[in-house]
Amino acid sequence: MTLVLTIVFVLSGAAGLIYESIWSRYLGLFVGHSAYAQVIVLVIFLGGMSLGAALTSRYSTRLREPLLWYAGIEAAVGLMGLAFHPVYAATTGFAYDAIFPALAGSGALGMVKWGIAASMILPQSVLLGATFPLMSAGILRRVRGSSGRVLGVLYFANSLGAALGVLVAGFWLIGEVGLPGTLATAAVINLVVAAATFAAVRFAPDAEDDIAQVMDRAVVGEVEAAAVDATPIGERRALWQLLLAVSFGTAVASFIYEIAWIRMLSLVLGSATHSFELMLSAFILGLALGAFWVRKRADRVPDPLRMLGFTQFLMGVLAIATLTVYSDSFYWMASLLEAVDENDAGYRVFNFARYGLSLAVMLPPTFCAGITLPLITRMLISNGEGERAIGAVYSWNTLGSIVGVAAAALWLMPALGLRGLLILGGAVDIALGVWVLWRRAGTGVPLRQTAGLAGLAGLAVVAVTMISPGLDPGILSSGVFRYGTVPDPGSRNVVFYEDGRTASVSVRLGGDSAYSLATNGKPDASVSHLWFAEPPVDSLRTPLDGDESTQVLLPLITLAHVPDAREAAVIGHGSGITSHFLLGNETVERLVTIDIEPQMIAASRIFLPANARAFEDPRSHFVHDDAKSFFAASDHKYDLILSEPSNPWVSGVSGLFTEEFYQRISGYLAPGGVFGQWLHLYEIDDDLVLGVLAALHRHFASYAIYLTNDVDILVVASNERNLPAPDWSVFTTEDVRLDLARFSPIDPAALRQALLLTRADLTPLLDSVAPNSDFHPLLDLGAERARFLRHSAEGFLGLSTDRFDLGAALGDRTIPLGESRRLALGLRRLERQTLAARLRAGDRLSPIDTTSANRDFQGARLRGEQLAQGIASGRAPADWFLWFIEMIAVEEDRHGGTMGVVDSVWYAGVERYMVAQGAPADGLSALRMLRAAATYDWATAARETEVQIDAYDRGRRWLPPGLFFDAAVLARLKAGDFNGARAVFNRLSGASGRAANDLRTRLLDAHVAATTAVLTR
């Protein structure tokens, strides 16, 4: 029976941690992910656990059969788990729709919100807190004289289940069944546990002849009872107070460790959700192993109080010693990333190794922590306290956890930093150990000497650690988990480093005099030296590019769609450049910048005066809060909301890219207002980007997608049926003009070329794409893997770099031939247009001009001259296929970045040459198809497609496979031959040279399917 109940308790522990992790996600969605919100959610959970354990300690001795009560509580928790999601959805929906609007701007809103949050998890938390004391009491009544072994096994079983539960939920269940399904799984586990426990009690033989006798003796063995009877009441009370105080204090220290380690290791492992799951599991596994080790020793150790004192002392010393191991962990991570391949197998190895690295840091002190509670509880039971000791120890320990997490996260970490916080936690445990040894010594001189020496040794450890050199901020902020390199100590000029409540924020000055701001080692913004000097002379002005391009274009393109915006809000401060540029528009009367981390605002002051208006303009206001929480409590409607948080693989950030977030945010827009959403195309894939766009698509009537550089996009969305046309004059206001004087002039023609896609282009596809949502967090689960694998959203990237721009062709948008002028933006599309214009204009460079900026032009000019010489020779090429490949390269050189128009003179000359020299008919057809597709002459392109498919079947493939596939399918579709479009799609998709899930392939498929569906209704 004991074996069955132990297995049951493993399952119970797994279910409990699943609840904790999933409830944290749910309530984070409701109350936000600020430091206060995270702490209060944990306090509610732990507070309920503490209350449940305390109540059980008071009443368990009155229960004839605690195991039946345990089974009943597990069943109740399971039923509540099954009901949680619908109750949550209904309650929060009512709060958002009725309560919050009525209380907006009121001080009571916060209290009501937290009251609602507490009501959703506090009852289950109280019940979960009762499970350990009840299970322990039930088994102890059946196994006499081995309370230490029983408690050790139960602590081990429950903790082992918890360590497994957090991994199974995070790495598998959520992805398979979402948050509701994961909760339902935990609930089913509870019901199975309840049924198994009930069956074990009813059908297994009872090991005790007289349960009532056990209850009367308060579960104390006969030998122990005699010793208790001889112990003065005062000594028993003193021991009770001492051990409960140690139980409380060691929990305070343990949670200080946990908070410090998780934040410290996030700089090594990355701050993604899976990293935190691995760290939490490793922490709990250490507790489990400690409890397992002590199970056979707790009953036999001759002096358990002395053992407890040394264990506490050793735990504190080992915790402080983890600073050395932690320093080495950066180099271990660099070696790991160098060794593993960037594939799925490598990602699995990466996660296993991260778990091992977490254990290397956490295991020694958490092993000691796992020893303490079984030992403390065993001593109190032996001291005559009986079953009430189990619940009391559990309750005081949980109460200490509350104090530890609140103090560490909200006050101690910002004040002391991560290193100081960890040293403080170690000092607490060392002090507890010395205190226990001193109390154990009584009047014994040898033991008092031991306690005194331990105190001096502990003081020396703390003092030496405090005065020793700290961790190098350049290494801490290196982002080793992403780049796989660790800089030499002192080699990086880190001008700002602070451990904030939610993140460690740093600013580094590079060798190029550029400043880079990073959060937990991940760069979030950068500003070049140009912002700190006088604008250069006109001839030295360079195109706006990279991070700066995104930071400037995000606010200005969004503002262009609502140039008379008065109320504006920015989610994510970063460098502050975004807020600075929005405030360059005189119509803005109030701008709120929302950032969850106060140190982010402090760090960005390094960028002054580049972001001066964000700090100096009286219209600018800062709010330190979670964006969802802020808007829910706001009574404002906004003309412009711009969301530019950190990358969505960072834990908590993906919640700002969900369907539910977009549903809420659309309601905070004033009539005619617009919403801007930043998203990157690097370290992500087409599926994840589409999931975000599908979420936004469902809640905005119109939107357009712009490139802000070659790897970042901006989605500008509106509730109006038609997105307001952009007014590019926002780029020419006085303040903005002075800021942009550092760069090449940005004209409306260049800005129009930044348009990538519209809602009409994407609707057929997005209508069938599963959106990223709060309850099925596809982005949170997949973004870190995509980052590790170095994926890119190849389909989206290809839309702006392919010769045949499928997005423009779908919308029949003309991208005109460029002019030979200075490049305004560092977009690859514009670079190609400018190069093509220079070729058509006949620009020439000195033969010795090999500067990087001109190498592409020189190569293109030489290719064009060689082709022109061949045509002028009047002779047919030896190999028409090779000639055609060269001609295609020249054609792209001369037309790159354009759609809807071509250089007709050039095309006519090529065609005359091919006709005159007897080029193959299918080769001439390929030229005509290319020209027709590029000029939207769909009838001609569809006609030539027939010839090209026939040639294709004979192995004569003239056009690049991707271009041929796109043009052939779209030509049939635009010409009205929908069955033909489907046939061509099916025939050629496998030979397009693209992955099956490539955006361009899926987009064509969706347009063909949507058109066919309309015609067949």
Short mmCIF file of N, CA, C and O in Angstrom, two decimals, residues 503-596:
data_model
loop_
_atom_site.label_atom_id
_atom_site.label_comp_id
_atom_site.label_asym_id
_atom_site.label_seq_id
_atom_site.Cartn_x
_atom_site.Cartn_y
_atom_site.Cartn_z
N ALA A 503 14.48 42.40 -15.05
CA ALA A 503 15.55 42.09 -16.00
C ALA A 503 16.83 42.82 -15.60
O ALA A 503 16.81 43.80 -14.86
N SER A 504 17.95 42.31 -16.12
CA SER A 504 19.23 42.98 -15.98
C SER A 504 19.47 43.79 -17.25
O SER A 504 19.46 43.24 -18.36
N VAL A 505 19.68 45.07 -17.09
CA VAL A 505 19.75 46.00 -18.22
C VAL A 505 21.17 46.56 -18.31
O VAL A 505 21.76 46.94 -17.29
N SER A 506 21.70 46.59 -19.52
CA SER A 506 23.06 47.10 -19.71
C SER A 506 23.13 47.96 -20.96
O SER A 506 22.31 47.83 -21.87
N VAL A 507 24.12 48.83 -20.99
CA VAL A 507 24.41 49.64 -22.18
C VAL A 507 25.91 49.53 -22.42
O VAL A 507 26.72 49.74 -21.51
N ARG A 508 26.27 49.21 -23.66
CA ARG A 508 27.68 49.05 -24.02
C ARG A 508 28.06 50.07 -25.09
O ARG A 508 27.30 50.30 -26.04
N LEU A 509 29.23 50.65 -24.91
CA LEU A 509 29.78 51.56 -25.91
C LEU A 509 30.75 50.78 -26.77
O LEU A 509 31.76 50.26 -26.27
N GLY A 510 30.45 50.65 -28.06
CA GLY A 510 31.28 49.87 -28.95
C GLY A 510 32.46 50.65 -29.49
O GLY A 510 32.58 51.87 -29.30
N GLY A 511 33.33 49.93 -30.17
CA GLY A 511 34.50 50.56 -30.75
C GLY A 511 34.17 51.57 -31.82
O GLY A 511 34.97 52.45 -32.14
N ASP A 512 32.98 51.46 -32.40
CA ASP A 512 32.55 52.41 -33.43
C ASP A 512 31.79 53.59 -32.83
O ASP A 512 31.09 54.32 -33.54
N SER A 513 31.88 53.74 -31.50
CA SER A 513 31.23 54.83 -30.77
C SER A 513 29.71 54.72 -30.80
O SER A 513 29.00 55.70 -30.58
N ALA A 514 29.20 53.52 -31.08
CA ALA A 514 27.76 53.28 -31.05
C ALA A 514 27.38 52.68 -29.70
O ALA A 514 28.12 51.88 -29.13
N TYR A 515 26.24 53.08 -29.19
CA TYR A 515 25.73 52.54 -27.94
C TYR A 515 24.72 51.43 -28.24
O TYR A 515 23.87 51.56 -29.13
N SER A 516 24.80 50.36 -27.47
CA SER A 516 23.87 49.24 -27.62
C SER A 516 23.26 48.91 -26.27
O SER A 516 23.98 48.70 -25.29
N LEU A 517 21.94 48.88 -26.20
CA LEU A 517 21.21 48.57 -24.97
C LEU A 517 20.74 47.13 -25.02
O LEU A 517 20.18 46.69 -26.02
N ALA A 518 20.97 46.39 -23.92
CA ALA A 518 20.61 44.97 -23.89
C ALA A 518 19.80 44.66 -22.63
O ALA A 518 20.00 45.24 -21.57
N THR A 519 18.88 43.71 -22.79
CA THR A 519 18.07 43.21 -21.68
C THR A 519 18.42 41.75 -21.47
O THR A 519 18.24 40.93 -22.39
N ASN A 520 18.93 41.41 -20.30
CA ASN A 520 19.38 40.04 -20.02
C ASN A 520 20.34 39.54 -21.11
O ASN A 520 20.27 38.38 -21.51
N GLY A 521 21.19 40.43 -21.59
CA GLY A 521 22.17 40.05 -22.59
C GLY A 521 21.68 40.10 -24.01
O GLY A 521 22.47 39.88 -24.94
N LYS A 522 20.40 40.38 -24.24
CA LYS A 522 19.86 40.43 -25.59
C LYS A 522 19.70 41.88 -26.04
O LYS A 522 18.95 42.64 -25.43
N PRO A 523 20.42 42.29 -27.10
CA PRO A 523 20.32 43.68 -27.56
C PRO A 523 18.88 44.03 -27.94
O PRO A 523 18.21 43.28 -28.64
N ASP A 524 18.44 45.19 -27.47
CA ASP A 524 17.09 45.65 -27.78
C ASP A 524 17.07 46.96 -28.54
O ASP A 524 16.03 47.34 -29.07
N ALA A 525 18.17 47.67 -28.56
CA ALA A 525 18.22 48.94 -29.30
C ALA A 525 19.68 49.35 -29.44
O ALA A 525 20.53 48.97 -28.63
N SER A 526 19.95 50.11 -30.48
CA SER A 526 21.30 50.65 -30.66
C SER A 526 21.21 52.00 -31.34
O SER A 526 20.28 52.26 -32.11
N VAL A 527 22.18 52.84 -31.03
CA VAL A 527 22.23 54.19 -31.57
C VAL A 527 23.66 54.47 -31.99
O VAL A 527 24.59 54.29 -31.21
N SER A 528 23.86 54.93 -33.22
CA SER A 528 25.21 55.17 -33.73
C SER A 528 25.75 56.51 -33.24
O SER A 528 25.03 57.34 -32.68
N HIS A 529 27.02 56.73 -33.53
CA HIS A 529 27.69 57.95 -33.10
C HIS A 529 27.12 59.19 -33.79
O HIS A 529 27.31 60.32 -33.31
N LEU A 530 26.41 59.01 -34.89
CA LEU A 530 25.88 60.16 -35.64
C LEU A 530 24.95 61.02 -34.79
O LEU A 530 24.85 62.23 -35.00
N TRP A 531 24.25 60.39 -33.82
CA TRP A 531 23.28 61.13 -33.01
C TRP A 531 23.95 62.05 -32.00
O TRP A 531 23.27 62.90 -31.41
N PHE A 532 25.25 61.88 -31.79
CA PHE A 532 25.92 62.65 -30.75
C PHE A 532 26.89 63.69 -31.34
O PHE A 532 27.71 64.25 -30.62
N ALA A 533 26.77 63.90 -32.64
CA ALA A 533 27.63 64.88 -33.30
C ALA A 533 26.76 65.80 -34.17
O ALA A 533 25.58 65.52 -34.41
N GLU A 534 27.35 66.86 -34.62
CA GLU A 534 26.65 67.75 -35.53
C GLU A 534 26.34 67.02 -36.83
O GLU A 534 27.13 66.18 -37.28
N PRO A 535 25.20 67.31 -37.46
CA PRO A 535 24.89 66.65 -38.74
C PRO A 535 26.01 66.87 -39.74
O PRO A 535 26.58 67.96 -39.83
N PRO A 536 26.36 65.82 -40.50
CA PRO A 536 27.46 65.95 -41.46
C PRO A 536 27.04 66.81 -42.66
O PRO A 536 25.86 67.08 -42.87
N VAL A 537 28.04 67.19 -43.44
CA VAL A 537 27.73 67.91 -44.68
C VAL A 537 26.95 66.97 -45.60
O VAL A 537 27.02 65.75 -45.47
N ASP A 538 26.24 67.57 -46.51
CA ASP A 538 25.30 66.80 -47.34
C ASP A 538 25.97 65.62 -48.04
O ASP A 538 25.41 64.53 -48.12
N SER A 539 27.18 65.80 -48.50
CA SER A 539 27.83 64.75 -49.28
C SER A 539 28.21 63.54 -48.42
O SER A 539 28.48 62.47 -48.96
N LEU A 540 28.25 63.71 -47.11
CA LEU A 540 28.64 62.62 -46.22
C LEU A 540 27.45 61.96 -45.53
O LEU A 540 27.63 61.06 -44.71
N ARG A 541 26.25 62.39 -45.85
CA ARG A 541 25.07 61.79 -45.22
C ARG A 541 24.84 60.39 -45.79
O ARG A 541 25.01 60.15 -46.98
N THR A 542 24.48 59.46 -44.91
CA THR A 542 24.34 58.05 -45.28
C THR A 542 22.88 57.61 -45.16
O THR A 542 22.09 58.25 -44.47
N PRO A 543 22.51 56.50 -45.83
CA PRO A 543 21.12 56.03 -45.71
C PRO A 543 20.79 55.61 -44.28
O PRO A 543 21.66 55.15 -43.52
N LEU A 544 19.56 55.79 -43.91
CA LEU A 544 19.06 55.30 -42.63
C LEU A 544 18.96 53.78 -42.72
O LEU A 544 18.32 53.24 -43.63
N ASP A 545 19.57 53.07 -41.76
CA ASP A 545 19.69 51.61 -41.91
C ASP A 545 19.67 50.95 -40.54
O ASP A 545 19.83 51.60 -39.50
N GLY A 546 19.50 49.61 -40.55
CA GLY A 546 19.63 48.81 -39.35
C GLY A 546 18.64 49.15 -38.26
O GLY A 546 17.49 49.51 -38.52
N ASP A 547 19.09 49.04 -37.00
CA ASP A 547 18.22 49.33 -35.85
C ASP A 547 17.69 50.75 -35.91
O ASP A 547 16.53 51.01 -35.56
N GLU A 548 18.53 51.69 -36.34
CA GLU A 548 18.10 53.09 -36.39
C GLU A 548 16.96 53.27 -37.37
O GLU A 548 16.02 54.04 -37.11
N SER A 549 17.01 52.56 -38.47
CA SER A 549 15.93 52.64 -39.45
C SER A 549 14.61 52.19 -38.81
O SER A 549 13.58 52.85 -38.95
N THR A 550 14.66 51.08 -38.09
CA THR A 550 13.45 50.59 -37.44
C THR A 550 12.97 51.56 -36.38
O THR A 550 11.77 51.87 -36.28
N GLN A 551 13.89 52.10 -35.57
CA GLN A 551 13.50 52.99 -34.49
C GLN A 551 12.92 54.30 -34.99
O GLN A 551 12.11 54.93 -34.31
N VAL A 552 13.30 54.72 -36.20
CA VAL A 552 12.77 55.95 -36.78
C VAL A 552 11.49 55.69 -37.57
O VAL A 552 10.50 56.43 -37.45
N LEU A 553 11.50 54.63 -38.38
CA LEU A 553 10.35 54.39 -39.25
C LEU A 553 9.13 53.87 -38.49
O LEU A 553 8.00 54.13 -38.91
N LEU A 554 9.33 53.13 -37.43
CA LEU A 554 8.18 52.65 -36.66
C LEU A 554 7.26 53.80 -36.26
O LEU A 554 6.06 53.77 -36.55
N PRO A 555 7.77 54.82 -35.58
CA PRO A 555 6.85 55.89 -35.19
C PRO A 555 6.36 56.73 -36.35
O PRO A 555 5.18 57.11 -36.40
N LEU A 556 7.25 57.03 -37.31
CA LEU A 556 6.86 57.99 -38.35
C LEU A 556 5.92 57.38 -39.38
O LEU A 556 4.99 58.04 -39.84
N ILE A 557 6.13 56.11 -39.76
CA ILE A 557 5.18 55.50 -40.70
C ILE A 557 3.83 55.32 -40.02
O ILE A 557 2.77 55.57 -40.63
N THR A 558 3.82 54.88 -38.76
CA THR A 558 2.55 54.75 -38.04
C THR A 558 1.86 56.11 -37.94
O THR A 558 0.66 56.24 -38.20
N LEU A 559 2.62 57.13 -37.58
CA LEU A 559 2.05 58.48 -37.45
C LEU A 559 1.55 59.01 -38.79
O LEU A 559 0.56 59.75 -38.84
N ALA A 560 2.19 58.62 -39.88
CA ALA A 560 1.76 59.09 -41.20
C ALA A 560 0.32 58.68 -41.50
O ALA A 560 -0.38 59.36 -42.25
N HIS A 561 -0.14 57.58 -40.92
CA HIS A 561 -1.51 57.13 -41.15
C HIS A 561 -2.52 57.84 -40.24
O HIS A 561 -3.72 57.69 -40.44
N VAL A 562 -2.03 58.58 -39.25
CA VAL A 562 -2.92 59.38 -38.41
C VAL A 562 -2.14 60.62 -37.98
O VAL A 562 -1.77 60.80 -36.83
N PRO A 563 -1.87 61.53 -38.95
CA PRO A 563 -0.96 62.66 -38.70
C PRO A 563 -1.49 63.67 -37.69
O PRO A 563 -0.72 64.49 -37.18
N ASP A 564 -2.79 63.62 -37.40
CA ASP A 564 -3.35 64.56 -36.43
C ASP A 564 -3.55 63.91 -35.07
O ASP A 564 -4.37 64.36 -34.25
N ALA A 565 -2.82 62.82 -34.79
CA ALA A 565 -2.97 62.10 -33.51
C ALA A 565 -2.71 63.04 -32.34
O ALA A 565 -1.74 63.81 -32.33
N ARG A 566 -3.57 62.92 -31.33
CA ARG A 566 -3.40 63.73 -30.11
C ARG A 566 -2.99 62.86 -28.91
O ARG A 566 -2.11 63.23 -28.16
N GLU A 567 -3.67 61.74 -28.75
CA GLU A 567 -3.34 60.82 -27.66
C GLU A 567 -2.57 59.64 -28.24
O GLU A 567 -3.06 58.97 -29.17
N ALA A 568 -1.39 59.37 -27.71
CA ALA A 568 -0.56 58.28 -28.24
C ALA A 568 0.03 57.49 -27.10
O ALA A 568 0.23 57.99 -25.99
N ALA A 569 0.32 56.22 -27.39
CA ALA A 569 0.94 55.33 -26.40
C ALA A 569 1.95 54.45 -27.11
O ALA A 569 1.72 54.00 -28.24
N VAL A 570 3.08 54.20 -26.44
CA VAL A 570 4.13 53.34 -26.96
C VAL A 570 4.36 52.22 -25.95
O VAL A 570 4.55 52.47 -24.76
N ILE A 571 4.34 50.97 -26.44
CA ILE A 571 4.60 49.81 -25.60
C ILE A 571 6.05 49.39 -25.83
O ILE A 571 6.41 48.92 -26.91
N GLY A 572 6.88 49.58 -24.83
CA GLY A 572 8.30 49.24 -24.95
C GLY A 572 9.13 50.47 -25.23
O GLY A 572 9.04 51.06 -26.30
N HIS A 573 9.95 50.86 -24.26
CA HIS A 573 10.71 52.11 -24.39
C HIS A 573 11.97 51.94 -25.23
O HIS A 573 12.25 52.75 -26.11
N GLY A 574 12.75 50.88 -24.95
CA GLY A 574 13.99 50.67 -25.68
C GLY A 574 14.94 51.85 -25.55
O GLY A 574 15.22 52.32 -24.44
N SER A 575 15.38 52.37 -26.67
CA SER A 575 16.30 53.51 -26.65
C SER A 575 15.58 54.83 -26.40
O SER A 575 16.21 55.84 -26.10
N GLY A 576 14.26 54.84 -26.56
CA GLY A 576 13.49 56.08 -26.43
C GLY A 576 13.37 56.86 -27.72
O GLY A 576 12.72 57.91 -27.77
N ILE A 577 14.00 56.36 -28.80
CA ILE A 577 13.96 57.07 -30.08
C ILE A 577 12.53 57.14 -30.62
O ILE A 577 12.11 58.16 -31.18
N THR A 578 11.77 56.06 -30.43
CA THR A 578 10.40 56.04 -30.93
C THR A 578 9.58 57.16 -30.31
O THR A 578 8.91 57.94 -31.00
N SER A 579 9.61 57.25 -28.98
CA SER A 579 8.85 58.31 -28.31
C SER A 579 9.36 59.68 -28.72
O SER A 579 8.58 60.63 -28.90
N HIS A 580 10.65 59.81 -28.86
CA HIS A 580 11.26 61.08 -29.28
C HIS A 580 10.69 61.55 -30.61
O HIS A 580 10.34 62.73 -30.76
N PHE A 581 10.58 60.64 -31.58
CA PHE A 581 10.09 61.05 -32.90
C PHE A 581 8.59 61.31 -32.90
O PHE A 581 8.12 62.19 -33.62
N LEU A 582 7.83 60.56 -32.14
CA LEU A 582 6.40 60.86 -32.07
C LEU A 582 6.17 62.25 -31.50
O LEU A 582 5.26 62.98 -31.93
N LEU A 583 6.97 62.63 -30.53
CA LEU A 583 6.83 63.96 -29.93
C LEU A 583 7.34 65.06 -30.84
O LEU A 583 7.19 66.24 -30.54
N GLY A 584 7.96 64.68 -31.96
CA GLY A 584 8.34 65.67 -32.96
C GLY A 584 7.15 66.20 -33.73
O GLY A 584 7.29 67.17 -34.49
N ASN A 585 5.98 65.59 -33.56
CA ASN A 585 4.76 66.05 -34.22
C ASN A 585 4.00 66.93 -33.24
O ASN A 585 3.64 66.50 -32.14
N GLU A 586 3.72 68.17 -33.62
CA GLU A 586 3.12 69.14 -32.70
C GLU A 586 1.68 68.80 -32.33
O GLU A 586 1.17 69.28 -31.32
N THR A 587 1.01 67.96 -33.13
CA THR A 587 -0.39 67.65 -32.81
C THR A 587 -0.51 66.74 -31.59
O THR A 587 -1.55 66.70 -30.95
N VAL A 588 0.55 65.99 -31.28
CA VAL A 588 0.50 65.07 -30.14
C VAL A 588 0.43 65.89 -28.85
O VAL A 588 1.31 66.71 -28.57
N GLU A 589 -0.62 65.66 -28.09
CA GLU A 589 -0.82 66.38 -26.84
C GLU A 589 -0.35 65.58 -25.63
O GLU A 589 0.02 66.16 -24.60
N ARG A 590 -0.37 64.27 -25.76
CA ARG A 590 0.02 63.41 -24.62
C ARG A 590 0.54 62.09 -25.16
O ARG A 590 -0.10 61.46 -25.99
N LEU A 591 1.72 61.71 -24.68
CA LEU A 591 2.32 60.44 -25.08
C LEU A 591 2.67 59.65 -23.83
O LEU A 591 3.41 60.15 -22.97
N VAL A 592 2.16 58.43 -23.73
CA VAL A 592 2.48 57.54 -22.62
C VAL A 592 3.40 56.45 -23.14
O VAL A 592 3.07 55.75 -24.11
N THR A 593 4.55 56.30 -22.51
CA THR A 593 5.49 55.23 -22.85
C THR A 593 5.45 54.21 -21.73
O THR A 593 5.72 54.53 -20.57
N ILE A 594 5.09 52.97 -22.09
CA ILE A 594 4.87 51.91 -21.10
C ILE A 594 6.03 50.93 -21.17
O ILE A 594 6.30 50.36 -22.23
N ASP A 595 6.71 50.75 -20.07
CA ASP A 595 7.77 49.75 -20.01
C ASP A 595 7.73 49.08 -18.65
O ASP A 595 7.64 49.74 -17.61
N ILE A 596 7.82 47.77 -18.67
CA ILE A 596 7.67 46.98 -17.46
C ILE A 596 8.85 47.14 -16.51
O ILE A 596 8.72 46.92 -15.31
#
